[in-house]
mmCIF file of C-alpha atoms in Angstrom:
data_model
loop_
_atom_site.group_PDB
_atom_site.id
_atom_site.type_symbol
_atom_site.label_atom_id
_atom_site.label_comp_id
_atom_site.label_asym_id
_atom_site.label_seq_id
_atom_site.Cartn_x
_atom_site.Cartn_y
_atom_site.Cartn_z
ATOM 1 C CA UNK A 1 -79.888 -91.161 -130.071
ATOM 2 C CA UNK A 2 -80.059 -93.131 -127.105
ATOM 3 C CA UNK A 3 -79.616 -91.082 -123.634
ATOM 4 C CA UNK A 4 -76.668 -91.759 -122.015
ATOM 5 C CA UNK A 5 -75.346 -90.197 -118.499
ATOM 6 C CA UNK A 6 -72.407 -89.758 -116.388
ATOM 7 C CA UNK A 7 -73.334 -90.212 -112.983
ATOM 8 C CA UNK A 8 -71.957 -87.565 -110.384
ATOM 9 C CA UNK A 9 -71.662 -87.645 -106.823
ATOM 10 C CA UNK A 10 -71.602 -84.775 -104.536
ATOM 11 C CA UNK A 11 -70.563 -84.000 -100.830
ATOM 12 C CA UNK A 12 -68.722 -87.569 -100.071
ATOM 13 C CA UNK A 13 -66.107 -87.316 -97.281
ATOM 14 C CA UNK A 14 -66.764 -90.074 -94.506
ATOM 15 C CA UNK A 15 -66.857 -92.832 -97.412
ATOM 16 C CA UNK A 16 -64.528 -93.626 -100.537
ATOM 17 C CA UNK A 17 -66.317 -91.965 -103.916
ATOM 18 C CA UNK A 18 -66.257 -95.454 -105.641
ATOM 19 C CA UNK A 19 -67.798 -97.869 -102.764
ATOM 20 C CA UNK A 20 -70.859 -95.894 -103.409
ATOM 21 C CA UNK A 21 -70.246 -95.821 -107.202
ATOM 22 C CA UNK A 22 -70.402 -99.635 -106.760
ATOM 23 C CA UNK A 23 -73.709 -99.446 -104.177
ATOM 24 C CA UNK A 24 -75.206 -97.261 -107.123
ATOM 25 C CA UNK A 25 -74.417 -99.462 -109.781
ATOM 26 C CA UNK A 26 -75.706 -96.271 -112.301
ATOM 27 C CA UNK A 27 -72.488 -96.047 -115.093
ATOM 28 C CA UNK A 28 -71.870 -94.216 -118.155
ATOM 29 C CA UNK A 29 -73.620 -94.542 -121.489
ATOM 30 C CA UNK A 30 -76.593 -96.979 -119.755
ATOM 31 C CA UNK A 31 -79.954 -95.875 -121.089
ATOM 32 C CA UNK A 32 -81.558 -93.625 -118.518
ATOM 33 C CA UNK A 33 -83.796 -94.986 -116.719
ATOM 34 C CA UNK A 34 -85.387 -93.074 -113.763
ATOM 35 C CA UNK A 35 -86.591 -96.327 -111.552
ATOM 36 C CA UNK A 36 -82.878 -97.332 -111.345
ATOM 37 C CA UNK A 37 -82.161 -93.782 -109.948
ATOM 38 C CA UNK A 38 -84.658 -94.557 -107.084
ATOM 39 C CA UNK A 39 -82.849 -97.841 -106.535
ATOM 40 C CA UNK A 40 -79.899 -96.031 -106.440
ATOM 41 C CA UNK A 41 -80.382 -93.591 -104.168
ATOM 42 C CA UNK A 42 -81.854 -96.151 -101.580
ATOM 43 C CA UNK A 43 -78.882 -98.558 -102.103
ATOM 44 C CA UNK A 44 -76.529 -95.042 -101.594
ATOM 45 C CA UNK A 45 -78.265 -94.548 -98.065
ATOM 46 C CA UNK A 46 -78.607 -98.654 -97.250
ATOM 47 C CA UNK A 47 -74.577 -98.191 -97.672
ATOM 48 C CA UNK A 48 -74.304 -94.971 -95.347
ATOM 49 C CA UNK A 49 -76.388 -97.107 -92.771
ATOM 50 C CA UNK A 50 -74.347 -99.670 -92.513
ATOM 51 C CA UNK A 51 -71.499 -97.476 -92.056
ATOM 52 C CA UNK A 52 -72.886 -96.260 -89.091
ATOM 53 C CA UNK A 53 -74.417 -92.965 -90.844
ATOM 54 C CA UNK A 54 -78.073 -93.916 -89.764
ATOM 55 C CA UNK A 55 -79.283 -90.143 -90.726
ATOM 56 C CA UNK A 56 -77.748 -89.566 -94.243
ATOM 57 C CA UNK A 57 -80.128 -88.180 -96.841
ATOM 58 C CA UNK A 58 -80.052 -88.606 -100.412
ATOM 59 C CA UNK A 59 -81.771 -87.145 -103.339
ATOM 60 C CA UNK A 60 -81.040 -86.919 -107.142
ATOM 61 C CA UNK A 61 -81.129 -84.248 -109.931
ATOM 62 C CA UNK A 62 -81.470 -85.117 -113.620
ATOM 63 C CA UNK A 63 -80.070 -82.656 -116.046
ATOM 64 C CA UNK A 64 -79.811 -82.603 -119.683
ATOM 65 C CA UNK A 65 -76.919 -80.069 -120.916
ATOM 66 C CA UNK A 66 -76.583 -81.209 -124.951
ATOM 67 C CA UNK A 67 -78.455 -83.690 -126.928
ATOM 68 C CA UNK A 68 -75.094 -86.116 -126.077
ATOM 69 C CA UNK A 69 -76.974 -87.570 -123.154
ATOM 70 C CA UNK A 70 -78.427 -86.556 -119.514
ATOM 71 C CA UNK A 71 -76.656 -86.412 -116.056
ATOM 72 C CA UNK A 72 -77.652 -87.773 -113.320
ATOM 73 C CA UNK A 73 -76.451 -85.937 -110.435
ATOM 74 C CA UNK A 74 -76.347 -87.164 -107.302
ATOM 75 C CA UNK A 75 -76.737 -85.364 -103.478
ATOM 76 C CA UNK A 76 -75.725 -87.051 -100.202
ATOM 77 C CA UNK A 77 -76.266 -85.504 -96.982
ATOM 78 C CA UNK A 78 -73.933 -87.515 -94.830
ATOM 79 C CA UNK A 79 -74.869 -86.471 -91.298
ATOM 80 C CA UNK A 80 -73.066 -87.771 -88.268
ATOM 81 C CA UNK A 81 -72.187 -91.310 -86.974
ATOM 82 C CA UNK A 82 -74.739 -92.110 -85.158
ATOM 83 C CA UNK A 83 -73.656 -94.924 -81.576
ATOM 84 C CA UNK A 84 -75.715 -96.788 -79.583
ATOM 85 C CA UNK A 85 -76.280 -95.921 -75.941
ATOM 86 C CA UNK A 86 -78.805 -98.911 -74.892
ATOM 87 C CA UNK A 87 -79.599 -102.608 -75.927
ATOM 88 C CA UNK A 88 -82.465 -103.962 -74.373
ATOM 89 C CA UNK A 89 -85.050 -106.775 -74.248
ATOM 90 C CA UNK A 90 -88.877 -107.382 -74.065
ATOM 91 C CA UNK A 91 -91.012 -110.501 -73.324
ATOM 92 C CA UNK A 92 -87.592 -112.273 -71.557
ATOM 93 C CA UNK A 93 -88.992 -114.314 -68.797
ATOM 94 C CA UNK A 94 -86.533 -116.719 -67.856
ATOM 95 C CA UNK A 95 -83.225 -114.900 -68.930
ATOM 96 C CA UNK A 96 -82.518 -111.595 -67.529
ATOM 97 C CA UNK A 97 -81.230 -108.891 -69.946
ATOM 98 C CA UNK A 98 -77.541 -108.766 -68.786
ATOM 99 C CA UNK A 99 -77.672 -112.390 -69.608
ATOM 100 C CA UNK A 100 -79.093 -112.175 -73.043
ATOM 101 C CA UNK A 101 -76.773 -108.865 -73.660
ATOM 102 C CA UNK A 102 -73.875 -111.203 -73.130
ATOM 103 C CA UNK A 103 -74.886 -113.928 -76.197
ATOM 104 C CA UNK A 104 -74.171 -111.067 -78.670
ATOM 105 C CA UNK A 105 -71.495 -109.277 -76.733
ATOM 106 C CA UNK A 106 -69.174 -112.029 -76.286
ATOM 107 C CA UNK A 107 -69.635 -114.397 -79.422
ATOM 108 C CA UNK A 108 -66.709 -115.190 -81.303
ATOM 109 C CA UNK A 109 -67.744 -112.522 -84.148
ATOM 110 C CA UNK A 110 -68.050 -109.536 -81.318
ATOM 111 C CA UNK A 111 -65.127 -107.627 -83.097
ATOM 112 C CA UNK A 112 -66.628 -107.852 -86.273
ATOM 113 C CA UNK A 113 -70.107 -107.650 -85.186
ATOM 114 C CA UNK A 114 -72.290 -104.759 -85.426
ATOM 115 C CA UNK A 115 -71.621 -103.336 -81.864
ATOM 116 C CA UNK A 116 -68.202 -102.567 -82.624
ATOM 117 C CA UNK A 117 -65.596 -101.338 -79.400
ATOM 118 C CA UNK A 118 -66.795 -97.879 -80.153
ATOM 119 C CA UNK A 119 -70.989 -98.515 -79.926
ATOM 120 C CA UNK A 120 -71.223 -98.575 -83.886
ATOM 121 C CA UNK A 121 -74.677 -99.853 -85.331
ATOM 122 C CA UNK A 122 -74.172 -102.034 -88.255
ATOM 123 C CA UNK A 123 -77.588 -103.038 -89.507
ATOM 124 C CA UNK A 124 -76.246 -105.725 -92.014
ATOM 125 C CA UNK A 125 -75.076 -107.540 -88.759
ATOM 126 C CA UNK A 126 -77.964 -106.544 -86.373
ATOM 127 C CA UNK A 127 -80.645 -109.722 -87.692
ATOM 128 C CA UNK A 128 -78.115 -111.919 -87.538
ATOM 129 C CA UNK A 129 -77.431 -111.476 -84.087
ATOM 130 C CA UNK A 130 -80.739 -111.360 -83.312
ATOM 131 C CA UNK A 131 -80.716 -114.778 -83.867
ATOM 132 C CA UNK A 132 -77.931 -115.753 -82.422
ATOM 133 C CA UNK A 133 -80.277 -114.453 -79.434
ATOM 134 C CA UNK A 134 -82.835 -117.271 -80.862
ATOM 135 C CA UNK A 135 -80.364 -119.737 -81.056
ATOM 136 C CA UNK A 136 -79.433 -119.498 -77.422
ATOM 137 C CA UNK A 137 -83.301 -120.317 -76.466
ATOM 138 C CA UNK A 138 -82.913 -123.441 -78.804
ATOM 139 C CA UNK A 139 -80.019 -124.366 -77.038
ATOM 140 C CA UNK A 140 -82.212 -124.186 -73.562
ATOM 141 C CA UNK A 141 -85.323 -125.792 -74.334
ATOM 142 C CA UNK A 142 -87.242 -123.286 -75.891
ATOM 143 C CA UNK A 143 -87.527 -124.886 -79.493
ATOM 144 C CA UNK A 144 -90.450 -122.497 -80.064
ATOM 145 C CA UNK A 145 -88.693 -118.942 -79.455
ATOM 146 C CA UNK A 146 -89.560 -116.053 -81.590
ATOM 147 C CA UNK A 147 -87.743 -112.650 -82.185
ATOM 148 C CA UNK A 148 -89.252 -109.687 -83.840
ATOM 149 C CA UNK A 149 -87.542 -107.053 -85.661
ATOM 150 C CA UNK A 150 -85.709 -105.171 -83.310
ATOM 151 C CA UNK A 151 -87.449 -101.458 -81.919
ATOM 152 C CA UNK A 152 -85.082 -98.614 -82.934
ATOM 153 C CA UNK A 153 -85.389 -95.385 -81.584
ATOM 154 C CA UNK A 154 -82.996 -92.485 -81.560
ATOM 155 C CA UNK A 155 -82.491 -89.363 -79.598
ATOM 156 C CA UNK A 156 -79.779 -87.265 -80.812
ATOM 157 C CA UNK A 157 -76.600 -88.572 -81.826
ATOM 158 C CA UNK A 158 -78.162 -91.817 -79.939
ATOM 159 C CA UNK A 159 -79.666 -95.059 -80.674
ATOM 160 C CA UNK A 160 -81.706 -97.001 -78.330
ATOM 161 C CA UNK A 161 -82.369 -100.921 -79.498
ATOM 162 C CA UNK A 162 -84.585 -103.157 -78.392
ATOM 163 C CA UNK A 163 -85.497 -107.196 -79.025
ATOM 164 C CA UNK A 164 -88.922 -108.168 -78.798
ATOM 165 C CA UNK A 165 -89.097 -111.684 -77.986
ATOM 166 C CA UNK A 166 -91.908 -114.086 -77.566
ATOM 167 C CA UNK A 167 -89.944 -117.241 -75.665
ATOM 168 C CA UNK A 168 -92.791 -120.118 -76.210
ATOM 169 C CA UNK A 169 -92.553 -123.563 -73.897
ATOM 170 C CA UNK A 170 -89.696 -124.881 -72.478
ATOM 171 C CA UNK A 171 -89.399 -128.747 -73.588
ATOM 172 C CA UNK A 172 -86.902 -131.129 -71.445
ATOM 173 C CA UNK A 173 -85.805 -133.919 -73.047
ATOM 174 C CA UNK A 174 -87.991 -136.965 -73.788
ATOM 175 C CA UNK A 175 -87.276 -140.274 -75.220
ATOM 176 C CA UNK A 176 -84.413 -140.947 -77.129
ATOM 177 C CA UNK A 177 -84.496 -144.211 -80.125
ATOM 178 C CA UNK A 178 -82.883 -145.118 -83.167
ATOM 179 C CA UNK A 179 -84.317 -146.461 -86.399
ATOM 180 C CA UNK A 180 -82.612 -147.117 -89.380
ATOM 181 C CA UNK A 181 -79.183 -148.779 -89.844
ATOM 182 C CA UNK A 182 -77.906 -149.532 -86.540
ATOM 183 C CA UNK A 183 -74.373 -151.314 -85.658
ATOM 184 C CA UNK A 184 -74.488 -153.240 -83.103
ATOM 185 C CA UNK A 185 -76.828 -152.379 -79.879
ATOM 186 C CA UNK A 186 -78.725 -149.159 -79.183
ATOM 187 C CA UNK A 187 -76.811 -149.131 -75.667
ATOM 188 C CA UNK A 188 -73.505 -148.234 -77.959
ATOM 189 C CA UNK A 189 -74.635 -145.515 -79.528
ATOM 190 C CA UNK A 190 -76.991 -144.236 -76.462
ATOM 191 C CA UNK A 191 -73.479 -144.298 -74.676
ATOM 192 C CA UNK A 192 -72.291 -141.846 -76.964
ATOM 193 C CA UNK A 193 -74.940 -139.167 -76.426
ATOM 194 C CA UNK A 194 -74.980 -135.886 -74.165
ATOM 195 C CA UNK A 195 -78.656 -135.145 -74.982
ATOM 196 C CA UNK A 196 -80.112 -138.234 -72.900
ATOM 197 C CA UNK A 197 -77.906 -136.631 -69.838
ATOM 198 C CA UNK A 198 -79.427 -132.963 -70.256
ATOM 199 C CA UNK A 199 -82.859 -131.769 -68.531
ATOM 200 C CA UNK A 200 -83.472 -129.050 -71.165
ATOM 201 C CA UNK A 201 -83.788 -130.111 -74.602
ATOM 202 C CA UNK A 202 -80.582 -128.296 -76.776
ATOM 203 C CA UNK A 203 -80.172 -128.197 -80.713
ATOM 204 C CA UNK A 204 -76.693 -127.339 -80.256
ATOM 205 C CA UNK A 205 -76.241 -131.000 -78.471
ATOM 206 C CA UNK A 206 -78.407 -132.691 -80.844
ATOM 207 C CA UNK A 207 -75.511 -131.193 -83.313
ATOM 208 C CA UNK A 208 -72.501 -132.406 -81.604
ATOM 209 C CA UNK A 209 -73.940 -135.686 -80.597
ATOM 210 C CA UNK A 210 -74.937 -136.553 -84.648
ATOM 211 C CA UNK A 211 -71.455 -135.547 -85.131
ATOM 212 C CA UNK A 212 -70.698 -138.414 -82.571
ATOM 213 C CA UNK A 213 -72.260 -140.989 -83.873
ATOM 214 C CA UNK A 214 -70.838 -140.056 -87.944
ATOM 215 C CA UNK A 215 -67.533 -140.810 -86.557
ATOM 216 C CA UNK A 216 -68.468 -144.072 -85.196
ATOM 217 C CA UNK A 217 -70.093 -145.232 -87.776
ATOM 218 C CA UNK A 218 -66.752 -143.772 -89.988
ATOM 219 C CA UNK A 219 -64.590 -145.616 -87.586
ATOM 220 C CA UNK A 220 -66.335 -149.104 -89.241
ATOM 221 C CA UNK A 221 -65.943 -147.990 -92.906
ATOM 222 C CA UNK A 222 -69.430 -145.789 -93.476
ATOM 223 C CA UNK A 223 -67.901 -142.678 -94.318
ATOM 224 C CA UNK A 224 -70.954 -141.017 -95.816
ATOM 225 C CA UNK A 225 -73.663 -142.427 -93.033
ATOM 226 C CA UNK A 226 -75.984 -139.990 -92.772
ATOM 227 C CA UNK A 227 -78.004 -139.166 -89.463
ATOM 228 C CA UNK A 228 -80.993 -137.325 -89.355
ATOM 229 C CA UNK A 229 -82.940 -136.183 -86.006
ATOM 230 C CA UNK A 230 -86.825 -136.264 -85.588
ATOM 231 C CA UNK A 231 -87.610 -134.022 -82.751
ATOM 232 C CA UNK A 232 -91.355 -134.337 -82.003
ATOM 233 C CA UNK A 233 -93.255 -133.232 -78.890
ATOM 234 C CA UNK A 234 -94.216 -135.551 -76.742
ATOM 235 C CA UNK A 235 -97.949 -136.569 -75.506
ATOM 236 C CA UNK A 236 -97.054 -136.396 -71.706
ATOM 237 C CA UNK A 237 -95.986 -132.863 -70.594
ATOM 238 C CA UNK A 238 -93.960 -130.276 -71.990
ATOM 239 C CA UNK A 239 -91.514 -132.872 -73.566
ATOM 240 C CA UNK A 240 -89.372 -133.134 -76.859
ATOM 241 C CA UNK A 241 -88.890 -137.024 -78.138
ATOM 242 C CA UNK A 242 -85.813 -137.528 -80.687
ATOM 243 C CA UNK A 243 -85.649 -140.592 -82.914
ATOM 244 C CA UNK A 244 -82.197 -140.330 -84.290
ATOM 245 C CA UNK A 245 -82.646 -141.808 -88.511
ATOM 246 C CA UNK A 246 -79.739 -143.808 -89.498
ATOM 247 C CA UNK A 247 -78.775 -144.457 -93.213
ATOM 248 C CA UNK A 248 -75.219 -145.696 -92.905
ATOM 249 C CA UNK A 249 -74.933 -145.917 -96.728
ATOM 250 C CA UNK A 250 -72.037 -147.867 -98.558
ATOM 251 C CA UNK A 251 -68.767 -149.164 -96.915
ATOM 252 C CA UNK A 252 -65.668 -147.466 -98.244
ATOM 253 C CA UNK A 253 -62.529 -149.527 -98.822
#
């Protein structure tokens, strides 16, 4: 007969018994299969982490009590919630710590993000804010900027975190052109742009201002004009030119 189990979990308190059913994803009368138990158990303890239980333990016993079918049994070690105490930064030239601190600490996700009120780690959140940390160099020149995965320590019930970052050139804006399907004169649609008034070079303006010019060219019937930047470095100093690509597609009655 084939081996079936029922999967048992022991020693759950901080968590509900069937979110980490679900992380398991082991279920009655599946063939056993001992490389999914490994999975398991890692996706059990990914779960706890994210929790803020960065020290839970988890192991696995397989037991085989009639010829019906094996269970899997399996043992959690929940340990304590574990907070963070520090957040700092390495390799941050230009932008002090507090300043960098402040990107993640005051974004519109901070109440959902993985520094909760209470110091909470959630690592599910912590890469993604680490780019938000990246994004904020983009947005000041520094097209380049790098972040590595961030250095966690811990010493007791606390966790020390810390961004490497490797910050690259600063680029000001260059030259700013058009090809592609313009209406009217370049001066119209060079009127509409915040990039050509901004010494550092910012993807977040690049953004708004292609969002700028869709609307104009909306506002005379192209409704699906498409813009596309070409960012390019230029050959005189640390400079960034942008040739803004224009297909303004069909009119739309």
């Amino acid at each position: 007969n084939d081996s079936s189990y029922t999967p048992d979990f022991e020693d759950i308190e901080e968590l509900k018994e069937e979110d980490v059913r679900e992380a398991a994803n082991i279920k009655e009368r599946f063939i056993l299969n001992p490389a999914k138990i490994t999975v398991a158990e890692e996706a059990i303890r990914q779960l706890y982490k994210t929790k803020g239980f960065y020290n839970s333990k988890v192991s696995s016993t397989i037991s085989y009590p009639d010829d019906r079918g094996a269970v899997v049994e399996f043992n959690i070690d929940e340990g304590k919630k574990i907070y963070i105490k520090e957040i700092s930064f390495e390799g941050n030239s230009t932008f002090d710590d507090d300043t960098l601190r402040d990107e993640i600490e005051t974004g519109e996700r901070w109440f959902m993000s993985w520094l909760t009120e209470s110091g909470l780690l959630d690592m599910n959140k912590i890469e993604q804010d680490g780019q938000r940390i990246v994004a904020f160099y983009g947005n000041n020149g520094f097209l380049e900027a790098k972040i590595g995965e961030p250095v966690i320590t811990q010493q007791g019930e606390w966790l020390y975190i810390k961004f490497v970052i490797e910050e690259g050139p600063r680029f000001r804006v260059g030259t700013v052109d058009f090809t592609g399907d313009l209406l009217g004169g370049k001066s119209e649609l060079l009127n509409l742009l915040s990039i050509r008034k901004e010494k550092w070079l910012s993807r977040q303006t690049v953004r708004e201002d292609i969002l700028k010019m869709t609307d104009y060219y909306a506002e005379s019937g192209y409704a699906f004009a498409n813009i596309r930047p070409r960012i390019t470095k230029s050959p005189i100093g640390n400079r960034m030119d942008i040739v803004f690509d224009i297909d303004k597609s069909n009119l739309v009655y």
